[in-house]
Coordinates of C-alpha atoms in Angstrom, one line a residue:
M155 CA 114.5 71.7 141.1
A156 CA 111.0 73.0 140.4
S157 CA 112.3 76.6 140.1
A158 CA 115.1 75.5 137.7
Q159 CA 112.5 73.7 135.6
H160 CA 110.3 76.8 135.6
D161 CA 113.3 78.9 134.5
T162 CA 114.2 76.5 131.7
A163 CA 110.6 76.5 130.5
E164 CA 110.5 80.3 130.4
L165 CA 113.8 80.5 128.6
S166 CA 112.6 77.8 126.1
A167 CA 109.5 79.8 125.4
R168 CA 111.4 83.0 124.8
L169 CA 113.9 81.2 122.6
S170 CA 111.1 79.6 120.6
E171 CA 109.7 83.1 119.9
H172 CA 113.1 84.2 118.6
M173 CA 113.1 81.0 116.4
N174 CA 109.9 82.1 114.7
G175 CA 111.1 85.7 114.2
Y176 CA 111.1 85.5 110.4
L177 CA 107.3 85.0 110.5
Y178 CA 107.0 88.5 111.9
T179 CA 108.9 90.0 108.9
A180 CA 106.9 87.9 106.4
S181 CA 103.6 89.0 108.1
L182 CA 104.5 92.7 107.9
Y183 CA 105.5 92.3 104.3
T184 CA 102.2 90.6 103.5
V185 CA 99.9 93.2 105.0
T186 CA 102.0 96.0 103.6
R187 CA 102.0 94.6 100.1
A188 CA 98.1 94.3 100.3
N189 CA 97.8 97.9 101.6
V190 CA 95.9 96.8 104.7
A191 CA 96.9 99.8 106.7
D192 CA 95.6 102.2 104.0
K193 CA 92.3 100.3 103.9
L194 CA 91.9 100.8 107.7
A195 CA 92.6 104.6 107.5
E196 CA 88.9 105.5 107.4
G197 CA 87.9 103.2 110.3
P198 CA 88.0 99.6 111.6
L199 CA 87.0 96.7 109.4
T200 CA 86.5 93.0 109.8
P201 CA 88.9 90.5 108.2
M202 CA 86.2 89.5 105.8
Q203 CA 85.8 93.1 104.7
L204 CA 89.5 93.5 104.4
G205 CA 89.8 90.3 102.5
E206 CA 87.2 91.5 99.9
S207 CA 89.0 94.8 99.3
T208 CA 92.5 93.3 99.2
G209 CA 92.0 90.0 97.5
L210 CA 93.3 88.1 100.6
N211 CA 91.5 85.2 102.3
G212 CA 89.5 86.6 105.2
P213 CA 90.0 83.8 107.8
H214 CA 93.7 83.6 107.1
L215 CA 94.1 87.3 107.2
R216 CA 92.4 87.4 110.6
R217 CA 94.9 84.9 112.0
L218 CA 97.8 87.0 110.5
M219 CA 96.5 90.3 112.0
R220 CA 95.8 88.7 115.3
Y221 CA 99.5 87.7 115.4
L222 CA 100.6 91.2 114.4
A223 CA 98.3 92.7 117.1
T224 CA 100.4 90.9 119.7
R225 CA 103.3 93.3 118.6
E226 CA 101.1 96.4 118.6
V227 CA 100.7 96.4 114.8
F228 CA 96.8 96.6 114.5
R229 CA 94.3 96.1 117.3
E230 CA 91.4 93.8 117.4
D231 CA 88.2 94.9 119.2
A232 CA 85.5 92.8 120.9
E233 CA 83.5 92.8 117.7
G234 CA 86.3 91.2 115.7
R235 CA 87.2 94.4 113.8
F236 CA 90.8 95.5 113.3
H237 CA 92.0 99.1 114.0
L238 CA 95.0 101.0 113.0
T239 CA 97.6 101.6 115.8
P240 CA 100.3 104.3 115.8
M241 CA 102.8 101.6 114.6
A242 CA 100.5 100.4 111.8
E243 CA 100.0 104.0 110.7
L244 CA 103.6 103.9 109.5
L245 CA 102.7 101.2 107.0
R246 CA 100.5 103.6 105.1
E247 CA 101.6 105.3 101.9
G248 CA 102.6 108.9 102.0
V249 CA 102.2 109.6 105.7
P250 CA 105.0 111.3 107.7
G251 CA 107.5 108.7 108.7
S252 CA 106.1 106.0 106.4
L253 CA 108.1 102.9 106.1
R254 CA 105.8 101.2 103.6
D255 CA 108.4 101.2 100.7
S256 CA 111.1 100.0 103.2
F257 CA 109.0 97.0 104.2
L258 CA 108.3 96.2 100.5
M259 CA 112.0 96.4 99.8
M260 CA 113.0 94.2 102.7
G261 CA 110.4 91.6 101.7
E262 CA 111.9 91.0 98.2
D263 CA 114.1 88.0 97.4
L264 CA 116.9 90.6 97.2
Y265 CA 117.1 90.2 101.0
W266 CA 115.2 87.0 101.8
K267 CA 117.4 84.7 99.8
P268 CA 120.8 85.9 101.1
I269 CA 119.4 85.8 104.7
A270 CA 118.5 82.2 104.2
K271 CA 122.1 81.6 103.4
L272 CA 123.5 83.3 106.5
H273 CA 125.1 80.1 107.6
E274 CA 127.1 80.0 104.3
T275 CA 128.1 83.7 104.7
V276 CA 129.4 83.0 108.2
R277 CA 131.2 79.9 107.0
S278 CA 132.9 81.5 104.0
G279 CA 133.4 85.0 105.2
H280 CA 131.6 86.4 102.2
T281 CA 128.0 87.2 101.3
A282 CA 126.2 84.5 99.3
F283 CA 124.4 87.2 97.3
D284 CA 126.8 87.0 94.4
D285 CA 126.3 83.2 94.0
I286 CA 122.5 83.5 94.3
F287 CA 122.0 86.4 91.8
G288 CA 125.1 86.2 89.7
A289 CA 126.4 89.7 90.5
Q290 CA 127.1 91.9 93.5
F291 CA 124.1 93.8 95.0
F292 CA 124.4 97.2 93.2
P293 CA 125.4 95.9 89.8
Y294 CA 122.5 93.4 90.0
L295 CA 120.1 96.3 90.8
Q296 CA 121.3 98.1 87.6
S297 CA 120.0 95.2 85.6
Q298 CA 116.6 95.3 87.4
P299 CA 115.1 98.8 86.9
E300 CA 111.8 98.2 88.8
L301 CA 113.7 96.6 91.7
A302 CA 116.2 99.4 91.7
S303 CA 113.4 101.9 91.9
L304 CA 111.9 100.1 94.9
F305 CA 115.3 100.0 96.6
N306 CA 115.7 103.8 96.1
R307 CA 112.3 104.4 97.6
G308 CA 112.9 102.0 100.5
A309 CA 116.3 103.4 101.3
A310 CA 114.7 106.9 101.2
G311 CA 112.2 105.7 103.8
F312 CA 114.9 104.7 106.2
S313 CA 116.8 108.0 105.5
R314 CA 113.8 110.1 106.5
L315 CA 114.2 108.6 110.0
W316 CA 117.4 110.4 110.6
A317 CA 118.0 113.0 107.9
Q318 CA 116.6 115.9 109.9
S319 CA 118.6 114.9 113.0
V320 CA 121.8 114.9 111.1
A321 CA 121.0 118.3 109.5
D322 CA 120.1 119.8 112.8
T323 CA 123.2 118.5 114.6
Y324 CA 126.0 119.6 112.3
P325 CA 126.8 123.4 112.2
F326 CA 127.4 124.0 108.5
P327 CA 129.1 127.4 108.0
V328 CA 127.4 130.2 106.1
G329 CA 127.9 129.9 102.3
S330 CA 129.5 126.5 102.4
K331 CA 129.2 124.0 99.5
V332 CA 128.3 120.3 100.2
V333 CA 128.6 117.3 98.0
D334 CA 126.4 114.3 99.0
V335 CA 128.4 111.4 97.6
G336 CA 126.3 108.4 96.9
G337 CA 123.4 110.5 98.1
G338 CA 120.6 108.4 96.6
T339 CA 117.4 110.4 96.1
G340 CA 118.8 113.3 98.1
G341 CA 116.9 113.1 101.3
L342 CA 119.8 114.1 103.5
L343 CA 120.9 116.9 101.2
R344 CA 117.4 118.3 101.1
A345 CA 117.3 118.4 104.9
V346 CA 120.8 120.0 105.1
L347 CA 119.8 122.7 102.5
A348 CA 116.5 123.4 104.2
A349 CA 118.1 123.8 107.6
N350 CA 120.9 126.0 106.2
P351 CA 119.5 128.6 103.7
T352 CA 122.9 129.9 102.6
V353 CA 124.4 126.4 101.9
T354 CA 124.5 125.0 98.3
G355 CA 124.8 121.4 97.4
V356 CA 125.5 118.7 94.8
L357 CA 123.8 115.4 94.7
Y358 CA 126.2 112.8 93.3
D359 CA 125.2 109.2 92.5
Q360 CA 124.8 106.8 89.6
E361 CA 123.0 108.1 86.5
S362 CA 120.1 105.6 87.1
V363 CA 119.5 107.0 90.5
I364 CA 119.6 110.8 89.9
P365 CA 116.2 111.0 88.1
E366 CA 114.4 110.0 91.3
H367 CA 115.8 112.8 93.4
Q368 CA 113.7 114.7 96.0
L369 CA 115.3 118.1 95.6
D370 CA 113.0 120.0 93.2
T371 CA 111.2 122.1 95.8
P372 CA 110.7 125.9 95.8
E373 CA 112.7 126.5 99.0
L374 CA 115.8 124.9 97.5
E375 CA 115.5 126.5 94.0
G376 CA 118.9 127.6 92.7
R377 CA 120.9 126.0 95.5
W378 CA 121.5 122.5 94.2
S379 CA 122.6 120.5 91.2
A380 CA 122.9 116.8 90.4
Q381 CA 125.8 115.1 88.9
A382 CA 126.1 111.4 87.9
G383 CA 129.3 109.4 88.3
D384 CA 131.1 106.6 90.0
F385 CA 132.4 107.3 93.5
F386 CA 135.0 104.6 93.2
Q387 CA 136.6 106.7 90.5
T388 CA 136.0 110.4 91.2
V389 CA 133.8 112.9 92.9
P390 CA 133.0 116.6 92.2
Q391 CA 136.0 118.8 93.0
G392 CA 136.7 121.5 95.5
A393 CA 133.6 121.5 97.8
D394 CA 133.8 122.5 101.5
Y395 CA 132.1 119.3 102.8
Y396 CA 131.7 115.8 101.4
L397 CA 129.0 113.6 102.9
L398 CA 129.1 109.8 102.9
K399 CA 125.8 108.8 104.4
S400 CA 125.0 105.1 104.6
V401 CA 127.7 104.5 102.0
L402 CA 130.8 103.0 103.8
H403 CA 128.6 100.5 105.6
D404 CA 127.7 98.9 102.3
W405 CA 131.3 98.0 101.5
S406 CA 134.2 96.0 102.7
D407 CA 137.3 97.7 104.0
E408 CA 139.1 97.3 100.7
D409 CA 136.2 98.9 98.8
C410 CA 135.9 101.7 101.4
L411 CA 139.5 102.6 100.8
R412 CA 138.8 103.0 97.1
I413 CA 135.9 105.3 97.9
L414 CA 137.9 107.3 100.4
K415 CA 140.8 107.7 97.9
A416 CA 138.3 109.1 95.3
V417 CA 136.8 111.5 97.8
R418 CA 140.2 112.6 99.1
S419 CA 141.4 113.4 95.5
G420 CA 138.4 115.7 95.1
M421 CA 138.9 117.7 98.3
R422 CA 140.7 121.0 98.5
K423 CA 142.8 122.2 101.5
G424 CA 140.4 122.8 104.4
S425 CA 137.7 120.5 103.0
K426 CA 136.0 118.1 105.5
L427 CA 134.6 114.6 105.2
L428 CA 131.4 113.8 107.2
V429 CA 130.7 110.1 107.5
V430 CA 127.1 109.6 108.5
D431 CA 126.6 106.0 109.8
P432 CA 125.8 104.3 113.1
V433 CA 128.7 103.9 115.5
I434 CA 128.4 100.5 117.2
P435 CA 128.6 101.0 121.0
P436 CA 130.5 98.6 123.3
G437 CA 128.7 96.1 125.5
N438 CA 125.9 93.6 125.2
E439 CA 122.9 96.0 125.2
P440 CA 120.6 95.9 122.3
D441 CA 121.3 98.5 119.6
A442 CA 119.9 98.8 116.1
S443 CA 123.5 99.2 114.7
K444 CA 124.3 95.6 115.7
T445 CA 121.2 94.3 113.8
I446 CA 122.0 96.4 110.7
D447 CA 125.6 95.2 110.9
V448 CA 124.5 91.6 110.3
M449 CA 122.3 92.7 107.4
M450 CA 125.2 94.4 105.8
M451 CA 127.3 91.3 106.2
V452 CA 124.6 89.1 104.6
V453 CA 123.8 91.2 101.6
H454 CA 126.7 93.5 100.8
D455 CA 129.9 92.2 102.4
G456 CA 129.7 95.5 104.3
K457 CA 129.7 96.3 108.0
E458 CA 128.8 98.8 110.6
R459 CA 131.8 100.0 112.6
T460 CA 132.9 101.0 116.1
Q461 CA 134.5 104.3 116.7
G462 CA 137.9 102.6 116.7
E463 CA 137.2 100.9 113.4
F464 CA 136.2 104.2 111.8
T465 CA 139.4 105.8 113.1
D466 CA 141.4 102.9 111.6
I467 CA 139.7 102.8 108.1
L468 CA 139.8 106.6 107.8
A469 CA 143.5 106.7 108.7
K470 CA 144.2 104.1 106.1
G471 CA 142.3 106.3 103.6
G472 CA 144.5 109.3 104.4
F473 CA 142.2 111.0 106.9
K474 CA 142.2 111.8 110.6
V475 CA 139.1 111.9 112.8
A476 CA 138.5 115.3 114.3
R477 CA 135.4 114.4 116.3
V478 CA 132.4 112.2 116.5
L479 CA 129.0 113.9 116.9
P480 CA 126.1 111.8 118.1
T481 CA 122.6 112.8 116.9
D482 CA 119.2 112.0 118.5
S483 CA 118.8 109.2 115.9
L484 CA 120.6 106.0 115.1
M485 CA 123.2 108.0 113.1
S486 CA 126.4 109.6 114.3
I487 CA 128.5 112.1 112.3
V488 CA 132.2 111.2 112.0
E489 CA 134.0 114.4 111.0
A490 CA 137.4 113.8 109.3
E491 CA 140.1 115.9 107.7
V492 CA 142.8 115.1 105.3
A493 CA 145.8 113.8 107.3

């Protein structure tokens, strides 16, 4: 009996920690918004010193950072000063692998409010985003330029985590032309072109996104162009490869079929489609794709997909899967041909 009570107590403690998980996200957003990690870049500081330089209340900030230190974000020493940790380093602006803009993006009402209505999404089978903001996610962003710019930067931060892995994994033939459909600020296309000096590319996205591209570097000069358009309607014609990176997961099956139809109409004989998304593995083991899947459900009415679900949706869109290439990141490459 004592052992059973001990097990129940331990499980209760673990479950209670899960219950408070949203505090972790809010805490990370708070210190990121205040640039705490950047303030610590030159050395450890006390919470009072940090409070003076960030405008935050020192005693409250100490409690917040003490909590984050339990997750290896910051470290408190015996003198009560806080230090950067390797994890906290990634909250700094402009460092390799920085997720600063991604955390700022995820801390906006854009995500918080729909997440708070998760129960309604699961009840109705549709995101509550439209009811909260009066429009779907991407049309709403078009009406909010500053928020849209933050989203573009935040999405680019996530993209940097896997763009190089994707570029290094897929063997693009010499002289091929690639269209990055819905390519955002062009992080993946930049990695592909840098890894393949004979390949040329087109960045294709909404007109409001194109000006924030990352392609204007000397090593890529003369090998890329940018084109604005609506991937529900049309795509640039006649390329060798069409990339859909983190696109299909934003949309329902019905909307994905509209995108696939547009891409298929732009392809020539021999063209290939490369879908770059997580592929959900079977089983109960933790996997980031399962977390992102719920986020897509909450905010977009989108979804991550299993290999079988990719095969099915691509077949309905007029494609056949040739192979699935895992990378050393979260992403896989689903290579498809016109059926």
